[in-house]
Structure formats: C-alpha cells, structure tokens
PDB file of C-alpha atoms in Angstrom:
ATOM      1  CA  MET A  61     -27.257-144.859  56.020  1.00 41.00           C
ATOM      2  CA  THR A  62     -23.591-144.058  56.705  1.00 41.00           C
ATOM      3  CA  PRO A  63     -21.169-144.382  53.528  1.00 41.00           C
ATOM      4  CA  PRO A  64     -19.018-147.386  53.703  1.00 40.00           C
ATOM      5  CA  ALA A  65     -15.196-146.367  54.633  1.00 37.00           C
ATOM      6  CA  SER A  66     -12.571-146.439  52.170  1.00 33.00           C
ATOM      7  CA  GLY A  67     -10.997-149.722  52.022  1.00 35.00           C
ATOM      8  CA  SER A  68     -13.824-151.769  53.383  1.00 36.00           C
ATOM      9  CA  PRO A  69     -15.516-154.655  51.951  1.00 42.00           C
ATOM     10  CA  LEU A  70     -17.812-152.012  50.362  1.00 42.00           C
ATOM     11  CA  SER A  71     -14.657-150.020  48.531  1.00 42.00           C
ATOM     12  CA  PHE A  72     -15.283-150.119  44.754  1.00 42.00           C
ATOM     13  CA  GLY A  73     -11.773-148.549  43.537  1.00 49.00           C
ATOM     14  CA  ASP A  74     -12.461-145.621  41.202  1.00 75.00           C
ATOM     15  CA  LEU A  75     -16.095-145.798  41.810  1.00 86.00           C
ATOM     16  CA  ASP A  76     -15.910-145.844  45.642  1.00 86.00           C
ATOM     17  CA  ALA A  77     -16.561-142.078  46.151  1.00 90.00           C
ATOM     18  CA  ASP A  78     -19.442-142.160  43.526  1.00 94.00           C
ATOM     19  CA  LEU A  79     -21.009-145.202  45.612  1.00 93.00           C
ATOM     20  CA  GLN A  80     -20.539-143.443  48.805  1.00 92.00           C
ATOM     21  CA  LEU A  81     -22.281-140.360  47.370  1.00 96.00           C
ATOM     22  CA  ALA A  82     -24.892-142.498  45.914  1.00 97.00           C
ATOM     23  CA  LEU A  83     -25.771-143.961  49.364  1.00 96.00           C
ATOM     24  CA  CYS A  84     -26.278-140.552  50.787  1.00 97.00           C
ATOM     25  CA  LEU A  85     -28.479-139.655  47.739  1.00 98.00           C
ATOM     26  CA  ALA A  86     -30.549-142.536  48.931  1.00 98.00           C
ATOM     27  CA  ASP A  87     -30.503-141.430  52.578  1.00 97.00           C
ATOM     28  CA  ALA A  88     -31.708-138.084  51.290  1.00 98.00           C
ATOM     29  CA  ALA A  89     -34.632-139.606  49.285  1.00 98.00           C
ATOM     30  CA  ASP A  90     -35.555-141.717  52.055  1.00 98.00           C
ATOM     31  CA  ALA A  91     -35.846-138.870  54.533  1.00 98.00           C
ATOM     32  CA  GLN A  92     -38.694-137.474  51.764  1.00 98.00           C
ATOM     33  CA  THR A  93     -40.233-140.746  50.827  1.00 98.00           C
ATOM     34  CA  LEU A  94     -40.774-142.561  54.248  1.00 97.00           C
ATOM     35  CA  PRO A  95     -42.314-139.946  56.117  1.00 96.00           C
ATOM     36  CA  ARG A  96     -45.004-139.467  53.501  1.00 95.00           C
ATOM     37  CA  PHE A  97     -45.501-143.329  53.218  1.00 96.00           C
ATOM     38  CA  ASP A  98     -49.342-144.319  53.840  1.00 93.00           C
ATOM     39  CA  ALA A  99     -49.827-140.563  54.969  1.00 92.00           C
ATOM     40  CA  ALA A 100     -53.527-139.633  54.962  1.00 92.00           C
ATOM     41  CA  ASP A 101     -52.836-136.375  53.403  1.00 93.00           C
ATOM     42  CA  LEU A 102     -50.594-137.704  50.927  1.00 91.00           C
ATOM     43  CA  ASP A 103     -51.055-135.425  47.654  1.00 93.00           C
ATOM     44  CA  VAL A 104     -51.663-137.362  44.411  1.00 91.00           C
ATOM     45  CA  SER A 105     -52.064-136.087  40.734  1.00 90.00           C
ATOM     46  CA  ARG A 106     -51.713-137.467  37.460  1.00 87.00           C
ATOM     47  CA  LYS A 107     -49.127-136.718  34.693  1.00 78.00           C
ATOM     48  CA  ALA A 108     -49.566-136.301  31.150  1.00 75.00           C
ATOM     49  CA  ASP A 109     -49.213-139.918  30.556  1.00 75.00           C
ATOM     50  CA  ARG A 110     -51.593-140.689  33.137  1.00 72.00           C
ATOM     51  CA  THR A 111     -49.505-142.372  35.465  1.00 83.00           C
ATOM     52  CA  HIS A 112     -49.714-141.314  39.069  1.00 87.00           C
ATOM     53  CA  VAL A 113     -47.200-138.936  40.947  1.00 92.00           C
ATOM     54  CA  THR A 114     -47.064-137.956  44.478  1.00 94.00           C
ATOM     55  CA  ASP A 115     -45.609-135.054  46.391  1.00 94.00           C
ATOM     56  CA  ALA A 116     -42.989-137.535  47.735  1.00 96.00           C
ATOM     57  CA  ASP A 117     -41.805-138.389  44.312  1.00 95.00           C
ATOM     58  CA  LEU A 118     -41.453-134.800  43.677  1.00 96.00           C
ATOM     59  CA  ALA A 119     -39.612-134.068  46.810  1.00 97.00           C
ATOM     60  CA  ALA A 120     -37.275-136.884  46.780  1.00 97.00           C
ATOM     61  CA  GLU A 121     -36.117-136.102  43.290  1.00 97.00           C
ATOM     62  CA  ARG A 122     -35.618-132.658  44.075  1.00 98.00           C
ATOM     63  CA  ALA A 123     -33.595-133.635  47.397  1.00 98.00           C
ATOM     64  CA  VAL A 124     -31.417-135.772  45.037  1.00 98.00           C
ATOM     65  CA  ARG A 125     -30.868-133.218  42.782  1.00 98.00           C
ATOM     66  CA  GLU A 126     -29.844-130.724  44.987  1.00 98.00           C
ATOM     67  CA  LEU A 127     -27.040-132.800  46.600  1.00 97.00           C
ATOM     68  CA  LEU A 128     -25.849-133.699  43.133  1.00 97.00           C
ATOM     69  CA  ALA A 129     -25.731-130.052  42.343  1.00 97.00           C
ATOM     70  CA  GLN A 130     -23.567-129.572  45.202  1.00 97.00           C
ATOM     71  CA  GLN A 131     -21.496-132.607  44.870  1.00 96.00           C
ATOM     72  CA  ARG A 132     -21.263-133.355  41.349  1.00 96.00           C
ATOM     73  CA  PRO A 133     -21.895-130.102  39.591  1.00 95.00           C
ATOM     74  CA  ASP A 134     -20.597-131.495  35.999  1.00 95.00           C
ATOM     75  CA  ASP A 135     -22.568-134.503  36.015  1.00 96.00           C
ATOM     76  CA  GLY A 136     -25.649-134.850  34.053  1.00 97.00           C
ATOM     77  CA  VAL A 137     -28.998-136.113  35.560  1.00 97.00           C
ATOM     78  CA  PHE A 138     -31.950-137.741  34.069  1.00 97.00           C
ATOM     79  CA  GLY A 139     -35.009-138.348  36.581  1.00 96.00           C
ATOM     80  CA  GLU A 140     -38.558-139.434  36.095  1.00 94.00           C
ATOM     81  CA  GLU A 141     -40.009-136.415  37.461  1.00 95.00           C
ATOM     82  CA  TYR A 142     -37.859-133.547  36.049  1.00 94.00           C
ATOM     83  CA  GLY A 143     -36.601-134.822  33.136  1.00 93.00           C
ATOM     84  CA  ALA A 144     -32.791-134.824  31.600  1.00 92.00           C
ATOM     85  CA  ASP A 145     -30.257-132.214  31.648  1.00 86.00           C
ATOM     86  CA  GLU A 146     -27.808-132.136  28.294  1.00 83.00           C
ATOM     87  CA  GLU A 147     -26.127-135.115  27.650  1.00 84.00           C
ATOM     88  CA  ARG A 148     -23.146-135.509  29.393  1.00 92.00           C
ATOM     89  CA  ALA A 149     -20.168-138.350  29.710  1.00 92.00           C
ATOM     90  CA  ARG A 150     -21.296-138.922  33.169  1.00 95.00           C
ATOM     91  CA  ARG A 151     -25.176-139.178  34.047  1.00 97.00           C
ATOM     92  CA  TRP A 152     -27.323-140.049  37.370  1.00 98.00           C
ATOM     93  CA  ILE A 153     -30.410-141.756  36.181  1.00 98.00           C
ATOM     94  CA  ILE A 154     -33.195-141.459  39.156  1.00 98.00           C
ATOM     95  CA  ASP A 155     -36.477-142.901  39.715  1.00 97.00           C
ATOM     96  CA  PRO A 156     -37.422-141.298  42.953  1.00 97.00           C
ATOM     97  CA  ILE A 157     -40.212-143.898  43.754  1.00 97.00           C
ATOM     98  CA  ASP A 158     -40.284-146.926  41.673  1.00 96.00           C
ATOM     99  CA  GLY A 159     -43.753-148.446  42.626  1.00 94.00           C
ATOM    100  CA  THR A 160     -45.726-145.106  42.954  1.00 94.00           C
ATOM    101  CA  ALA A 161     -48.796-147.149  42.674  1.00 92.00           C
ATOM    102  CA  ASN A 162     -47.867-149.320  45.590  1.00 94.00           C
ATOM    103  CA  PHE A 163     -46.773-146.211  47.579  1.00 94.00           C
ATOM    104  CA  LEU A 164     -50.019-144.360  47.233  1.00 93.00           C
ATOM    105  CA  ARG A 165     -51.964-147.418  48.266  1.00 94.00           C
ATOM    106  CA  GLY A 166     -49.921-148.265  51.316  1.00 95.00           C
ATOM    107  CA  VAL A 167     -48.204-151.248  49.588  1.00 95.00           C
ATOM    108  CA  PRO A 168     -44.507-151.502  51.109  1.00 95.00           C
ATOM    109  CA  VAL A 169     -42.927-152.587  47.858  1.00 95.00           C
ATOM    110  CA  TRP A 170     -41.535-149.527  46.304  1.00 96.00           C
ATOM    111  CA  GLY A 171     -38.059-148.063  46.113  1.00 97.00           C
ATOM    112  CA  THR A 172     -35.995-145.167  45.214  1.00 98.00           C
ATOM    113  CA  MET A 173     -33.488-146.399  42.337  1.00 98.00           C
ATOM    114  CA  ILE A 174     -30.266-144.565  41.655  1.00 98.00           C
ATOM    115  CA  GLY A 175     -27.950-145.325  39.040  1.00 98.00           C
ATOM    116  CA  LEU A 176     -24.763-143.791  37.444  1.00 97.00           C
ATOM    117  CA  GLN A 177     -23.997-144.153  33.800  1.00 96.00           C
ATOM    118  CA  ILE A 178     -20.710-143.593  32.326  1.00 95.00           C
ATOM    119  CA  ASP A 179     -19.985-143.273  28.667  1.00 93.00           C
ATOM    120  CA  GLY A 180     -23.267-145.007  27.998  1.00 93.00           C
ATOM    121  CA  VAL A 181     -22.767-147.978  30.527  1.00 94.00           C
ATOM    122  CA  VAL A 182     -24.726-147.671  33.828  1.00 96.00           C
ATOM    123  CA  ARG A 183     -21.732-148.773  36.300  1.00 95.00           C
ATOM    124  CA  LEU A 184     -23.270-148.600  39.768  1.00 97.00           C
ATOM    125  CA  GLY A 185     -26.761-148.682  41.181  1.00 98.00           C
ATOM    126  CA  VAL A 186     -28.303-148.310  44.674  1.00 98.00           C
ATOM    127  CA  VAL A 187     -31.877-149.248  45.574  1.00 98.00           C
ATOM    128  CA  SER A 188     -33.440-148.362  48.624  1.00 98.00           C
ATOM    129  CA  SER A 189     -36.587-149.630  49.902  1.00 98.00           C
ATOM    130  CA  PRO A 190     -37.242-148.149  53.324  1.00 97.00           C
ATOM    131  CA  ALA A 191     -40.606-149.448  53.989  1.00 97.00           C
ATOM    132  CA  LEU A 192     -39.108-152.798  53.751  1.00 96.00           C
ATOM    133  CA  GLY A 193     -36.050-151.762  55.767  1.00 97.00           C
ATOM    134  CA  ARG A 194     -33.878-152.883  52.901  1.00 97.00           C
ATOM    135  CA  ARG A 195     -31.132-151.584  50.647  1.00 98.00           C
ATOM    136  CA  TRP A 196     -29.224-152.863  47.703  1.00 98.00           C
ATOM    137  CA  TRP A 197     -25.938-151.733  46.016  1.00 97.00           C
ATOM    138  CA  GLY A 198     -23.286-152.558  43.612  1.00 96.00           C
ATOM    139  CA  ALA A 199     -20.871-151.956  41.064  1.00 91.00           C
ATOM    140  CA  ILE A 200     -20.460-153.518  37.637  1.00 81.00           C
ATOM    141  CA  GLY A 201     -17.721-156.240  37.867  1.00 73.00           C
ATOM    142  CA  LEU A 202     -17.150-155.405  41.642  1.00 80.00           C
ATOM    143  CA  GLY A 203     -19.638-157.212  43.446  1.00 92.00           C
ATOM    144  CA  ALA A 204     -23.047-156.346  44.992  1.00 97.00           C
ATOM    145  CA  TRP A 205     -24.291-155.982  48.698  1.00 97.00           C
ATOM    146  CA  THR A 206     -27.595-155.499  50.609  1.00 98.00           C
ATOM    147  CA  SER A 207     -28.367-154.644  54.227  1.00 97.00           C
ATOM    148  CA  VAL A 208     -31.491-154.866  56.515  1.00 96.00           C
ATOM    149  CA  ASP A 209     -32.482-151.939  58.674  1.00 95.00           C
ATOM    150  CA  GLY A 210     -28.974-150.469  58.327  1.00 92.00           C
ATOM    151  CA  GLY A 211     -27.237-153.569  59.712  1.00 95.00           C
ATOM    152  CA  GLU A 212     -23.808-155.038  58.583  1.00 96.00           C
ATOM    153  CA  PRO A 213     -23.739-155.442  54.660  1.00 96.00           C
ATOM    154  CA  ARG A 214     -23.883-158.713  53.202  1.00 97.00           C
ATOM    155  CA  ALA A 215     -22.466-159.705  49.762  1.00 98.00           C
ATOM    156  CA  ILE A 216     -25.162-161.030  47.383  1.00 98.00           C
ATOM    157  CA  ARG A 217     -24.900-163.128  44.292  1.00 98.00           C
ATOM    158  CA  VAL A 218     -27.278-164.497  41.557  1.00 98.00           C
ATOM    159  CA  SER A 219     -28.333-168.191  41.749  1.00 98.00           C
ATOM    160  CA  ASP A 220     -26.471-171.144  39.847  1.00 98.00           C
ATOM    161  CA  VAL A 221     -29.713-172.730  38.782  1.00 98.00           C
ATOM    162  CA  ALA A 222     -28.926-174.069  35.360  1.00 98.00           C
ATOM    163  CA  THR A 223     -32.164-175.761  34.212  1.00 98.00           C
ATOM    164  CA  LEU A 224     -35.590-174.162  33.381  1.00 98.00           C
ATOM    165  CA  ASP A 225     -37.225-176.870  35.152  1.00 97.00           C
ATOM    166  CA  ASP A 226     -35.783-175.513  38.384  1.00 98.00           C
ATOM    167  CA  ALA A 227     -36.230-171.818  37.391  1.00 98.00           C
ATOM    168  CA  SER A 228     -38.403-169.264  39.252  1.00 98.00           C
ATOM    169  CA  VAL A 229     -39.595-166.192  37.100  1.00 98.00           C
ATOM    170  CA  SER A 230     -41.316-163.107  37.796  1.00 97.00           C
ATOM    171  CA  PHE A 231     -43.114-160.655  35.372  1.00 94.00           C
ATOM    172  CA  GLN A 232     -44.553-157.430  36.153  1.00 90.00           C
ATOM    173  CA  SER A 233     -48.225-158.077  35.195  1.00 92.00           C
ATOM    174  CA  ILE A 234     -50.056-159.973  32.840  1.00 95.00           C
ATOM    175  CA  GLY A 235     -51.631-156.783  31.030  1.00 94.00           C
ATOM    176  CA  GLN A 236     -48.201-155.366  30.449  1.00 94.00           C
ATOM    177  CA  TRP A 237     -47.246-158.657  28.676  1.00 96.00           C
ATOM    178  CA  ASP A 238     -50.520-158.774  26.983  1.00 97.00           C
ATOM    179  CA  ASP A 239     -50.563-154.917  25.724  1.00 96.00           C
ATOM    180  CA  ALA A 240     -46.904-155.723  24.390  1.00 96.00           C
ATOM    181  CA  GLY A 241     -48.051-158.518  22.394  1.00 97.00           C
ATOM    182  CA  HIS A 242     -46.137-161.112  24.109  1.00 97.00           C
ATOM    183  CA  LEU A 243     -48.705-163.164  26.479  1.00 97.00           C
ATOM    184  CA  ASP A 244     -48.253-166.090  24.679  1.00 97.00           C
ATOM    185  CA  ALA A 245     -44.371-166.137  24.989  1.00 97.00           C
ATOM    186  CA  LEU A 246     -45.123-165.519  28.925  1.00 97.00           C
ATOM    187  CA  VAL A 247     -47.472-168.487  29.146  1.00 97.00           C
ATOM    188  CA  ALA A 248     -44.853-170.452  27.076  1.00 97.00           C
ATOM    189  CA  LEU A 249     -42.395-169.634  29.551  1.00 97.00           C
ATOM    190  CA  THR A 250     -44.399-170.535  32.709  1.00 97.00           C
ATOM    191  CA  ARG A 251     -45.196-173.822  31.109  1.00 97.00           C
ATOM    192  CA  ARG A 252     -41.466-174.454  31.068  1.00 97.00           C
ATOM    193  CA  VAL A 253     -40.189-173.358  34.433  1.00 98.00           C
ATOM    194  CA  TRP A 254     -40.797-174.503  38.199  1.00 98.00           C
ATOM    195  CA  ARG A 255     -42.455-171.548  39.495  1.00 97.00           C
ATOM    196  CA  ASP A 256     -43.783-168.060  38.222  1.00 97.00           C
ATOM    197  CA  ARG A 257     -45.046-165.067  40.294  1.00 96.00           C
ATOM    198  CA  ALA A 258     -45.620-161.193  39.734  1.00 94.00           C
ATOM    199  CA  TYR A 259     -43.545-159.926  42.659  1.00 92.00           C
ATOM    200  CA  GLY A 260     -43.353-156.706  40.874  1.00 81.00           C
ATOM    201  CA  ASP A 261     -41.358-153.212  40.482  1.00 87.00           C
ATOM    202  CA  VAL A 262     -37.755-153.001  41.498  1.00 94.00           C
ATOM    203  CA  TRP A 263     -38.190-155.728  44.260  1.00 96.00           C
ATOM    204  CA  SER A 264     -38.233-158.399  41.480  1.00 97.00           C
ATOM    205  CA  TYR A 265     -34.891-157.574  40.557  1.00 98.00           C
ATOM    206  CA  MET A 266     -33.404-157.395  43.860  1.00 98.00           C
ATOM    207  CA  LEU A 267     -34.800-160.939  44.594  1.00 98.00           C
ATOM    208  CA  LEU A 268     -32.926-161.940  41.539  1.00 98.00           C
ATOM    209  CA  ALA A 269     -29.774-160.303  42.573  1.00 98.00           C
ATOM    210  CA  GLU A 270     -29.847-162.158  45.776  1.00 98.00           C
ATOM    211  CA  GLY A 271     -30.421-165.446  44.053  1.00 98.00           C
ATOM    212  CA  ARG A 272     -33.921-165.816  44.980  1.00 98.00           C
ATOM    213  CA  LEU A 273     -35.406-165.794  41.190  1.00 98.00           C
ATOM    214  CA  GLU A 274     -33.866-166.761  38.008  1.00 98.00           C
ATOM    215  CA  MET A 275     -35.499-164.311  35.777  1.00 98.00           C
ATOM    216  CA  VAL A 276     -37.380-160.832  35.561  1.00 98.00           C
ATOM    217  CA  GLY A 277     -39.052-159.517  32.780  1.00 97.00           C
ATOM    218  CA  GLU A 278     -40.998-156.368  31.624  1.00 96.00           C
ATOM    219  CA  PHE A 279     -42.074-154.122  29.086  1.00 96.00           C
ATOM    220  CA  ASP A 280     -43.143-150.286  28.816  1.00 94.00           C
ATOM    221  CA  VAL A 281     -40.307-149.192  31.006  1.00 96.00           C
ATOM    222  CA  LYS A 282     -37.856-146.531  30.808  1.00 96.00           C
ATOM    223  CA  GLU A 283     -34.110-146.019  31.524  1.00 97.00           C
ATOM    224  CA  TYR A 284     -35.005-144.605  35.022  1.00 97.00           C
ATOM    225  CA  ASP A 285     -37.200-147.793  35.820  1.00 97.00           C
ATOM    226  CA  LEU A 286     -34.205-149.899  34.794  1.00 97.00           C
ATOM    227  CA  ALA A 287     -30.759-148.342  35.458  1.00 98.00           C
ATOM    228  CA  ALA A 288     -29.884-149.086  39.140  1.00 98.00           C
ATOM    229  CA  ALA A 289     -31.487-152.398  38.779  1.00 98.00           C
ATOM    230  CA  ALA A 290     -29.503-153.472  35.720  1.00 97.00           C
ATOM    231  CA  ALA A 291     -26.299-152.417  37.549  1.00 97.00           C
ATOM    232  CA  ILE A 292     -26.943-154.365  40.906  1.00 98.00           C
ATOM    233  CA  VAL A 293     -28.170-157.293  38.913  1.00 98.00           C
ATOM    234  CA  THR A 294     -25.080-157.381  36.708  1.00 97.00           C
ATOM    235  CA  ALA A 295     -22.736-156.809  39.537  1.00 97.00           C
ATOM    236  CA  ALA A 296     -24.367-159.771  41.378  1.00 98.00           C
ATOM    237  CA  GLY A 297     -23.305-162.157  38.412  1.00 97.00           C
ATOM    238  CA  GLY A 298     -26.267-161.613  36.367  1.00 97.00           C
ATOM    239  CA  ARG A 299     -27.178-160.717  32.911  1.00 97.00           C
ATOM    240  CA  PHE A 300     -29.524-157.970  31.714  1.00 97.00           C
ATOM    241  CA  SER A 301     -30.855-157.087  28.213  1.00 98.00           C
ATOM    242  CA  SER A 302     -33.817-155.877  26.213  1.00 97.00           C
ATOM    243  CA  PHE A 303     -36.593-158.447  25.199  1.00 97.00           C
ATOM    244  CA  GLU A 304     -34.707-158.696  21.954  1.00 97.00           C
ATOM    245  CA  GLY A 305     -31.488-159.823  23.801  1.00 97.00           C
ATOM    246  CA  GLU A 306     -29.690-156.489  23.248  1.00 97.00           C
ATOM    247  CA  PRO A 307     -27.413-155.281  26.116  1.00 95.00           C
ATOM    248  CA  THR A 308     -29.294-151.895  26.409  1.00 96.00           C
ATOM    249  CA  ILE A 309     -31.642-150.187  29.156  1.00 97.00           C
ATOM    250  CA  ALA A 310     -33.166-147.834  26.377  1.00 96.00           C
ATOM    251  CA  SER A 311     -35.345-150.159  24.279  1.00 96.00           C
ATOM    252  CA  GLY A 312     -38.643-150.152  26.585  1.00 96.00           C
ATOM    253  CA  SER A 313     -38.191-153.789  27.436  1.00 97.00           C
ATOM    254  CA  ALA A 314     -35.992-155.700  29.803  1.00 97.00           C
ATOM    255  CA  VAL A 315     -35.098-159.311  30.603  1.00 98.00           C
ATOM    256  CA  ALA A 316     -32.875-159.948  33.514  1.00 98.00           C
ATOM    257  CA  THR A 317     -31.596-163.543  34.453  1.00 98.00           C
ATOM    258  CA  ASN A 318     -29.060-165.258  36.504  1.00 98.00           C
ATOM    259  CA  GLY A 319     -26.952-165.463  33.557  1.00 98.00           C
ATOM    260  CA  VAL A 320     -26.786-169.099  33.068  1.00 98.00           C
ATOM    261  CA  LEU A 321     -30.284-169.200  31.832  1.00 98.00           C
ATOM    262  CA  HIS A 322     -30.470-166.180  29.824  1.00 98.00           C
ATOM    263  CA  ASP A 323     -30.163-167.372  26.299  1.00 98.00           C
ATOM    264  CA  ALA A 324     -32.446-170.410  27.127  1.00 98.00           C
ATOM    265  CA  ILE A 325     -35.117-168.147  28.534  1.00 98.00           C
ATOM    266  CA  LEU A 326     -34.909-165.586  25.329  1.00 98.00           C
ATOM    267  CA  ASP A 327     -35.269-168.885  23.171  1.00 97.00           C
ATOM    268  CA  VAL A 328     -38.458-169.888  24.599  1.00 97.00           C
ATOM    269  CA  LEU A 329     -39.766-166.104  24.659  1.00 97.00           C
ATOM    270  CA  HIS A 330     -39.247-165.885  21.076  1.00 97.00           C
ATOM    271  CA  GLY A 331     -40.390-169.605  20.389  1.00 92.00           C
ATOM    272  CA  THR A 332     -37.121-170.928  19.272  1.00 78.00           C
ATOM    273  CA  GLY A 333     -36.552-173.119  22.674  1.00 59.00           C
ATOM    274  CA  THR A 334     -37.054-176.816  22.385  1.00 53.00           C
ATOM    275  CA  SER A 335     -39.890-178.235  24.096  1.00 47.00           C
TER     276      SER A 335
END
C-alpha cells in the first residue's frame, strides 16, 4: 500500500511520518505472509509455550525489524517472535501474524499488527489482513481508517449503541474464559446482550472499530496481541482496558468496547450490574 501523502485525510500531524512508515512495514510483512498462506510446504513448529510458529511468522517479523533498523534506528522494538530490545521512549510493538492457528489451517482470519508506543502509551496502530484484502489504521485522537483491496480509504468509527439489549459482543473462546476463571461472567453477559459470537483474534477488534460490534474481551494475551488493536479502537472512538478496568495493554486481559457501554459491560462481568 502506498503511504498517504502529507495533507491527505490520512495526515496525522506529528505522527504522519510514523504512520506512513507503519503502512510500509505492513507492506513488508504482507510480502512475506500472503505467499505462504495455505502453502503446502509451510514450516510449522512449536515454541516453548507450546504455541505454533510458522516460517511466515519469523520472516514477517524479520522484514519489519530490518526496515525499522533502517528508518528508526533509535527506536525500540518488541515482537512476538524475537523479543524486546532495551526499554526506550519510542517502541514499536509487533505481532507478525495474529491468528497463527488460523493461518496454518488455511483460515483467512489473521493479520499483522503494528503499534507504536510513545512514553508508555500506544499512539498509533496498523492491522493488515491480506487474505481478507483488508487493512485498518489509526492514531489516538486523530481518527481511524480502513481500505479494501488497497482501495480508497474510508473513515471508521465505533457504534453509538447505548443499551446492552442492543449490543453485539465477541469473545475469543469459551475455553479461554473458562481457564481464566470467568466463564460465569461471560455467560452472564451473553444473557444481557442482543447477540454473542466468537469471531476471534484481531478481526474482532476491527469489527468493533467499524461499529459492527460493541465489545471484545479476551484473556491470556500479551502486549503484541493488543497494541495495534487498542490504538485503532481508541482512535475510532472506543475504549480499551483490562478486565479489571485499568487502561493498560500489559495486564494479560482485554475488554474493548464502543465506549458508551464500557462501564455497563464491566459491571455485568464483575457481577455488579443490575438485572
């Protein structure tokens, strides 16, 4: 994808150059991941935590890191596959393939996540899902955008749904909530809302940013699973917190909403909401 020209609707002021670079980083990752998607000779192994990693995960993160080393040599990098550099005020947070399990099974719901954290706050994010022909990006306080098959960018915003009865929510998996000890809370929420589905992985957050969902929640997540999504959801007018309600991506849990329903959803999840 060609980076937006300065002064276009995608110009994000002081973050514009970083956003343009982030879009180029996504291009570099796509060039590694898409040709390997559903490949018969895909190399798959397991990491120490027993999660899968493919040759495409590794190649995509290497490509992003190489470009950052050229363009932002003073910035830090934290990636899922190759770890973190020393702590710096500016840090790029990378998940080369969010949804690796989908990727290796030929399911097209996966994407590269690229976030920029400045002084501890994730300021911008790019999510690229080339198998879906979709890309999303945004910067906090400056709007969020999407494009289809590299076409004209379209501004996106979270929904204005203001009642739980009309809300649609997504969770990553029943097992995940059960393992975290919060399955009863999830069931309680599903009884209060209009609709519940497990769309899964980064796509759920992008559906939220587009106004198609009102909440996404998950557990057992790292910063690289959340950074880009948190920036885009927030840029689209939503709200992002831990399950406990803290504004962080480092707690191991996430609750993202359209903002209007955030407190009401947390109340239900913690058993303090009215029936």
